[in-house]
Amino acid sequence: MTIDPRSHTPVYVQLADLLRERIEAGELAPGSALPSEARMTQEYGVGREAVRMSISLLRSEGLVNTVRGHGTYVRELPQRRQVEVPPGASVVARMPSGRERRAMQLDEGVPVLEIRDAKGDVEVLAGDEVELTRPA
Amino acid sequence: MTIDPRSHTPVYVQLADLLRERIEAGELAPGSALPSEARMTQEYGVGREAVRMSISLLRSEGLVNTVRGHGTYVRELPQRRQVEVPPGASVVARMPSGRERRAMQLDEGVPVLEIRDAKGDVEVLAGDEVELTRPA
DNA sequence: CGAGATTTGTGCGTATGTATC
DNA sequence: GGATACATACGCACAAATCTC
């Protein structure tokens, strides 16, 4: 698989697809660093903007995490703790607002779960730390 | 509220905050177009890169949707249908992979819900179309 | 159908700031 | 202090997609 600048799918989407494959194949293991921006512009023959946008896309998918002045790393996903959905409750998944994300110290690309119980009380949980359950 | 280039919070984050406020206030209604990149660079006195990064941020939050050669639009959120969590099931919220996003025709910034029932069968649902429920 | 206007996508150059080693 | 690398920000130019006339 390689990058075709004349394709109708944007270059940065193609590059993100390539990197995603390498991550999901385990070639880029959790905790390991992605190649630097400069390297990727050379290796893939694309512009810096394309590299940066592809990384931004992977961040929004929760796949990688960028540390300023250090590099971009494949995210290690925290173990999910089990949370029971209370009887009579409803749950909605959505992306956090910028304010919420900063307040809850969430990485980019991490959804939240909004649990509204029978009394109408609302609780917001980090979506990557939780596995909802309903007992049999 | 205005943009301060000397602030420690990046210009594009400030701009995204401004636009988010205008969207949540209803000033930029669902389905309506945001000002073009060129307009915003003039109106807010910032560079195009800052404008594009702020829009990218809003996309990752599921607030807007960009169509090339046309514009960026405030997303119209579909009505959520209620889905009951089966007894003995577990649910995980995450961002879709690129492949999933295209297959399910999801906009950027839309999480998915992965429901694993008691038999181990897995179902993936668009997170913005669903409200999970557990009967009392 | 084509022509032109508008808008986003891409690439590149440059500069400054900041974090890490 | 210096080297490296990423973050932010501005500028310009052209390509490609879309719409209108």
Tab-separated table of C-alpha atoms (C1' of nucleotides) in Angstrom:
chain	number	residue	atom	x	y	z
A	1	MET	CA	0.000	0.000	0.000
A	2	THR	CA	1.303	3.458	-0.884
A	3	ILE	CA	0.091	7.015	-1.188
A	4	ASP	CA	-1.495	8.338	-4.378
A	5	PRO	CA	-1.592	12.156	-4.522
A	6	ARG	CA	-4.095	12.011	-7.385
A	7	SER	CA	-6.631	9.964	-5.468
A	8	HIS	CA	-9.837	11.684	-4.456
A	9	THR	CA	-9.243	10.692	-0.854
A	10	PRO	CA	-7.041	13.312	0.773
A	11	VAL	CA	-3.370	12.478	1.238
A	12	TYR	CA	-3.582	12.939	4.991
A	13	VAL	CA	-6.432	10.409	5.173
A	14	GLN	CA	-4.392	7.897	3.169
A	15	LEU	CA	-1.393	8.419	5.440
A	16	ALA	CA	-3.567	8.041	8.519
A	17	ASP	CA	-4.875	4.772	7.054
A	18	LEU	CA	-1.326	3.510	6.573
A	19	LEU	CA	-0.282	4.434	10.093
A	20	ARG	CA	-3.462	2.951	11.532
A	21	GLU	CA	-2.723	-0.329	9.794
A	22	ARG	CA	0.798	-0.360	11.176
A	23	ILE	CA	-0.569	0.295	14.651
A	24	GLU	CA	-3.317	-2.304	14.486
A	25	ALA	CA	-0.908	-4.853	13.045
A	26	GLY	CA	1.260	-4.367	16.117
A	27	GLU	CA	4.183	-3.103	14.046
A	28	LEU	CA	3.845	0.114	16.003
A	29	ALA	CA	3.277	-1.265	19.492
A	30	PRO	CA	1.488	0.540	22.327
A	31	GLY	CA	3.912	2.903	24.011
A	32	SER	CA	6.246	3.086	21.016
A	33	ALA	CA	6.921	6.311	19.172
A	34	LEU	CA	5.757	7.150	15.673
A	35	PRO	CA	8.413	8.392	13.236
A	36	SER	CA	9.043	12.129	13.531
A	37	GLU	CA	7.222	14.565	11.279
A	38	ALA	CA	10.402	15.254	9.328
A	39	ARG	CA	10.986	11.546	8.762
A	40	MET	CA	7.492	10.907	7.552
A	41	THR	CA	7.505	13.836	5.137
A	42	GLN	CA	10.567	12.214	3.537
A	43	GLU	CA	9.555	8.552	3.772
A	44	TYR	CA	6.073	9.077	2.422
A	45	GLY	CA	6.885	11.984	0.117
A	46	VAL	CA	4.147	14.219	1.495
A	47	GLY	CA	4.033	17.673	3.004
A	48	ARG	CA	4.327	18.500	6.647
A	49	GLU	CA	0.716	19.634	6.752
A	50	ALA	CA	-0.416	16.217	5.559
A	51	VAL	CA	1.703	14.509	8.219
A	52	ARG	CA	0.414	16.761	10.956
A	53	MET	CA	-3.210	16.359	9.884
A	54	SER	CA	-2.910	12.580	9.738
A	55	ILE	CA	-1.497	12.510	13.249
A	56	SER	CA	-4.250	14.856	14.354
A	57	LEU	CA	-6.758	12.417	12.871
A	58	LEU	CA	-5.253	9.469	14.742
A	59	ARG	CA	-5.325	11.532	17.922
A	60	SER	CA	-9.020	12.219	17.391
A	61	GLU	CA	-9.512	8.476	17.115
A	62	GLY	CA	-7.788	7.929	20.434
A	63	LEU	CA	-5.056	5.835	18.803
A	64	VAL	CA	-2.047	8.022	19.563
A	65	ASN	CA	-1.025	10.702	22.008
A	66	THR	CA	1.402	13.509	21.234
A	67	VAL	CA	3.840	14.797	23.842
A	68	ARG	CA	5.139	18.225	22.984
A	69	GLY	CA	8.865	18.370	22.505
A	70	HIS	CA	9.118	14.608	22.661
A	71	GLY	CA	7.079	12.791	20.055
A	72	THR	CA	3.867	11.009	19.175
A	73	TYR	CA	3.191	7.675	20.838
A	74	VAL	CA	0.793	4.810	20.334
A	75	ARG	CA	-1.640	5.020	23.211
A	76	GLU	CA	-1.663	2.354	25.880
A	77	LEU	CA	-5.290	1.844	26.704
A	78	PRO	CA	-6.117	1.760	30.406
A	79	GLN	CA	-7.881	-1.279	31.764
A	80	ARG	CA	-11.606	-0.743	31.697
A	81	ARG	CA	-13.366	-1.016	35.012
A	82	GLN	CA	-16.857	-2.427	34.986
A	83	VAL	CA	-19.712	-0.080	35.748
A	84	GLU	CA	-23.229	-1.384	36.143
A	85	VAL	CA	-26.021	0.493	34.412
A	86	PRO	CA	-28.535	1.173	37.192
A	87	PRO	CA	-32.115	-0.002	36.650
A	88	GLY	CA	-34.193	2.705	35.021
A	89	ALA	CA	-31.129	4.549	33.736
A	90	SER	CA	-30.229	5.682	30.207
A	91	VAL	CA	-26.800	6.194	28.701
A	92	VAL	CA	-25.550	8.395	25.879
A	93	ALA	CA	-22.102	8.360	24.239
A	94	ARG	CA	-20.688	11.585	22.836
A	95	MET	CA	-17.461	13.519	22.489
A	96	PRO	CA	-16.647	15.871	25.362
A	97	SER	CA	-16.658	19.614	24.870
A	98	GLY	CA	-13.288	21.336	25.006
A	99	ARG	CA	-14.034	22.501	28.531
A	100	GLU	CA	-14.962	19.008	29.692
A	101	ARG	CA	-11.913	17.466	28.061
A	102	ARG	CA	-9.600	19.850	29.868
A	103	ALA	CA	-11.432	19.470	33.173
A	104	MET	CA	-11.401	15.681	33.045
A	105	GLN	CA	-7.870	15.619	31.602
A	106	LEU	CA	-8.950	13.418	28.732
A	107	ASP	CA	-6.726	12.714	25.761
A	108	GLU	CA	-8.089	13.677	22.368
A	109	GLY	CA	-10.299	11.065	20.794
A	110	VAL	CA	-11.755	9.804	24.037
A	111	PRO	CA	-15.566	9.811	24.175
A	112	VAL	CA	-17.567	10.230	27.362
A	113	LEU	CA	-20.536	8.291	28.689
A	114	GLU	CA	-23.386	10.279	30.147
A	115	ILE	CA	-25.429	8.189	32.565
A	116	ARG	CA	-28.802	9.513	33.648
A	117	ASP	CA	-30.300	7.513	36.495
A	118	ALA	CA	-33.948	7.048	37.377
A	119	LYS	CA	-33.877	10.137	39.603
A	120	GLY	CA	-32.568	12.315	36.758
A	121	ASP	CA	-29.087	12.699	38.210
A	122	VAL	CA	-26.383	12.778	35.542
A	123	GLU	CA	-22.875	11.328	35.749
A	124	VAL	CA	-20.174	11.753	33.110
A	125	LEU	CA	-17.468	9.094	32.794
A	126	ALA	CA	-14.319	8.780	30.667
A	127	GLY	CA	-15.326	6.423	27.873
A	128	ASP	CA	-11.972	4.622	27.653
A	129	GLU	CA	-11.928	3.591	31.315
A	130	VAL	CA	-15.332	2.015	31.495
A	131	GLU	CA	-17.161	-1.092	30.409
A	132	LEU	CA	-20.870	-0.897	31.018
A	133	THR	CA	-22.595	-4.020	32.235
A	134	ARG	CA	-26.085	-5.237	32.848
A	135	PRO	CA	-26.307	-8.322	35.041
A	136	ALA	CA	-28.257	-11.231	33.631
B	1	MET	CA	-14.947	38.010	23.889
B	2	THR	CA	-12.062	38.352	21.490
B	3	ILE	CA	-8.789	36.669	20.597
B	4	ASP	CA	-5.532	37.474	22.344
B	5	PRO	CA	-2.464	36.340	20.357
B	6	ARG	CA	-0.249	36.780	23.425
B	7	SER	CA	-2.312	34.487	25.602
B	8	HIS	CA	-0.823	31.162	26.652
B	9	THR	CA	-3.832	29.336	25.281
B	10	PRO	CA	-3.288	28.850	21.550
B	11	VAL	CA	-5.101	31.104	19.120
B	12	TYR	CA	-6.819	28.157	17.475
B	13	VAL	CA	-8.164	26.944	20.812
B	14	GLN	CA	-9.485	30.413	21.586
B	15	LEU	CA	-11.118	30.574	18.166
B	16	ALA	CA	-12.615	27.106	18.610
B	17	ASP	CA	-14.021	28.220	21.962
B	18	LEU	CA	-15.606	31.257	20.317
B	19	LEU	CA	-17.146	29.207	17.535
B	20	ARG	CA	-18.342	26.561	19.991
B	21	GLU	CA	-20.113	29.252	21.991
B	22	ARG	CA	-21.792	30.618	18.863
B	23	ILE	CA	-22.915	27.092	17.957
B	24	GLU	CA	-24.220	26.210	21.408
B	25	ALA	CA	-25.969	29.568	21.664
B	26	GLY	CA	-27.828	28.716	18.464
B	27	GLU	CA	-26.362	31.695	16.638
B	28	LEU	CA	-24.873	29.165	14.246
B	29	ALA	CA	-27.834	26.838	13.870
B	30	PRO	CA	-27.627	23.142	12.969
B	31	GLY	CA	-27.330	22.774	9.196
B	32	SER	CA	-26.032	26.304	8.698
B	33	ALA	CA	-22.594	27.007	7.301
B	34	LEU	CA	-19.707	28.456	9.248
B	35	PRO	CA	-18.014	31.488	7.703
B	36	SER	CA	-15.420	30.485	5.103
B	37	GLU	CA	-11.794	30.136	6.117
B	38	ALA	CA	-10.936	33.308	4.219
B	39	ARG	CA	-13.660	35.266	6.013
B	40	MET	CA	-12.598	34.082	9.439
B	41	THR	CA	-8.946	34.943	8.864
B	42	GLN	CA	-10.096	38.499	8.163
B	43	GLU	CA	-12.816	38.817	10.803
B	44	TYR	CA	-10.715	37.393	13.614
B	45	GLY	CA	-7.355	38.647	12.378
B	46	VAL	CA	-5.658	35.246	12.529
B	47	GLY	CA	-3.848	33.047	10.027
B	48	ARG	CA	-5.522	30.406	7.947
B	49	GLU	CA	-3.728	27.613	9.775
B	50	ALA	CA	-5.226	28.722	13.078
B	51	VAL	CA	-8.668	28.805	11.472
B	52	ARG	CA	-8.249	25.331	9.982
B	53	MET	CA	-6.970	23.873	13.258
B	54	SER	CA	-9.900	25.309	15.178
B	55	ILE	CA	-12.314	23.779	12.667
B	56	SER	CA	-10.438	20.478	12.911
B	57	LEU	CA	-10.916	20.618	16.675
B	58	LEU	CA	-14.655	21.172	16.335
B	59	ARG	CA	-14.856	18.298	13.841
B	60	SER	CA	-13.187	15.966	16.329
B	61	GLU	CA	-15.823	16.987	18.859
B	62	GLY	CA	-18.589	16.041	16.457
B	63	LEU	CA	-19.880	19.603	16.326
B	64	VAL	CA	-19.294	20.376	12.643
B	65	ASN	CA	-18.796	18.592	9.338
B	66	THR	CA	-16.628	19.820	6.464
B	67	VAL	CA	-17.325	19.289	2.760
B	68	ARG	CA	-14.447	20.020	0.419
B	69	GLY	CA	-15.099	22.808	-2.030
B	70	HIS	CA	-18.286	23.678	-0.263
B	71	GLY	CA	-17.884	24.615	3.381
B	72	THR	CA	-18.119	23.597	7.015
B	73	TYR	CA	-21.539	23.040	8.511
B	74	VAL	CA	-22.953	22.740	11.996
B	75	ARG	CA	-23.976	19.134	12.401
B	76	GLU	CA	-27.626	18.282	12.755
B	77	LEU	CA	-27.835	15.686	15.457
B	78	PRO	CA	-30.151	12.801	14.649
B	79	GLN	CA	-32.783	11.824	17.128
B	80	ARG	CA	-31.473	9.098	19.398
B	81	ARG	CA	-33.434	5.884	19.328
B	82	GLN	CA	-33.607	3.897	22.519
B	83	VAL	CA	-31.721	0.626	22.633
B	84	GLU	CA	-32.072	-1.696	25.571
B	85	VAL	CA	-28.920	-3.220	27.020
B	86	PRO	CA	-29.645	-6.960	27.038
B	87	PRO	CA	-29.298	-8.788	30.351
B	88	GLY	CA	-25.798	-10.165	30.735
B	89	ALA	CA	-24.363	-7.772	28.141
B	90	SER	CA	-21.462	-5.352	28.378
B	91	VAL	CA	-20.951	-2.109	26.463
B	92	VAL	CA	-17.825	-0.204	25.513
B	93	ALA	CA	-17.595	3.282	23.994
B	94	ARG	CA	-14.718	4.101	21.648
B	95	MET	CA	-13.868	5.990	18.490
B	96	PRO	CA	-14.360	4.063	15.238
B	97	SER	CA	-11.425	3.094	13.064
B	98	GLY	CA	-11.144	4.855	9.702
B	99	ARG	CA	-12.494	1.793	7.982
B	100	GLU	CA	-15.466	1.601	10.314
B	101	ARG	CA	-16.128	5.303	9.975
B	102	ARG	CA	-16.347	5.077	6.212
B	103	ALA	CA	-18.308	1.825	6.235
B	104	MET	CA	-20.861	3.214	8.664
B	105	GLN	CA	-20.728	6.649	7.009
B	106	LEU	CA	-20.002	8.337	10.311
B	107	ASP	CA	-18.912	11.944	10.544
B	108	GLU	CA	-15.705	12.725	12.390
B	109	GLY	CA	-16.079	13.028	16.136
B	110	VAL	CA	-18.799	10.405	16.431
B	111	PRO	CA	-18.052	7.549	18.857
B	112	VAL	CA	-19.396	4.034	18.506
B	113	LEU	CA	-20.944	1.723	21.059
B	114	GLU	CA	-19.810	-1.886	21.050
B	115	ILE	CA	-22.379	-4.158	22.649
B	116	ARG	CA	-21.332	-7.673	23.569
B	117	ASP	CA	-24.242	-9.847	24.563
B	118	ALA	CA	-24.265	-12.864	26.868
B	119	LYS	CA	-23.520	-15.177	23.949
B	120	GLY	CA	-20.432	-13.199	22.949
B	121	ASP	CA	-21.943	-11.726	19.802
B	122	VAL	CA	-20.813	-8.182	19.138
B	123	GLU	CA	-22.839	-5.310	17.674
B	124	VAL	CA	-21.448	-1.899	16.774
B	125	LEU	CA	-23.793	1.093	16.789
B	126	ALA	CA	-23.370	4.757	15.835
B	127	GLY	CA	-22.962	6.549	19.135
B	128	ASP	CA	-24.912	9.640	18.087
B	129	GLU	CA	-28.038	7.707	17.128
B	130	VAL	CA	-28.468	5.698	20.282
B	131	GLU	CA	-29.563	6.104	23.878
B	132	LEU	CA	-28.924	3.004	25.933
B	133	THR	CA	-31.555	2.041	28.461
B	134	ARG	CA	-31.994	-0.416	31.258
B	135	PRO	CA	-35.599	-0.918	32.369
B	136	ALA	CA	-36.317	-0.462	36.050
C	1	DC	C1'	-22.183	21.927	-22.019
C	2	DG	C1'	-18.349	25.305	-20.392
C	3	DA	C1'	-16.690	29.503	-17.564
C	4	DG	C1'	-16.019	31.539	-13.561
C	5	DA	C1'	-16.464	32.189	-8.558
C	6	DT	C1'	-16.084	30.186	-4.113
C	7	DT	C1'	-14.164	27.016	-0.792
C	8	DT	C1'	-11.380	23.588	1.027
C	9	DG	C1'	-7.011	20.600	0.313
C	10	DT	C1'	-2.091	20.465	-0.230
C	11	DG	C1'	2.676	21.980	-0.220
C	12	DC	C1'	6.259	24.939	1.086
C	13	DG	C1'	8.995	28.663	3.419
C	14	DT	C1'	9.793	31.014	7.565
C	15	DA	C1'	9.747	32.156	12.386
C	16	DT	C1'	9.190	31.684	17.433
C	17	DG	C1'	8.203	29.117	21.583
C	18	DT	C1'	8.744	25.191	24.515
C	19	DA	C1'	9.862	20.665	26.202
C	20	DT	C1'	13.197	16.876	26.384
C	21	DC	C1'	17.600	14.849	26.328
D	1	DG	C1'	24.303	25.328	26.909
D	2	DG	C1'	23.253	22.907	22.749
D	3	DA	C1'	20.758	19.609	19.811
D	4	DT	C1'	16.498	17.752	18.653
D	5	DA	C1'	11.565	17.639	17.992
D	6	DC	C1'	7.094	19.112	18.307
D	7	DA	C1'	3.518	23.254	18.693
D	8	DT	C1'	1.953	27.366	17.013
D	9	DA	C1'	1.425	30.890	13.600
D	10	DC	C1'	1.899	33.695	9.556
D	11	DG	C1'	2.470	34.044	4.610
D	12	DC	C1'	1.913	32.533	-0.401
D	13	DA	C1'	0.632	29.570	-4.255
D	14	DC	C1'	-1.719	26.193	-6.714
D	15	DA	C1'	-4.880	22.005	-6.992
D	16	DA	C1'	-9.290	20.078	-6.644
D	17	DA	C1'	-14.166	20.012	-5.577
D	18	DT	C1'	-18.520	22.317	-5.720
D	19	DC	C1'	-21.865	25.493	-7.102
D	20	DT	C1'	-23.950	28.959	-10.099
D	21	DC	C1'	-24.877	30.995	-14.336
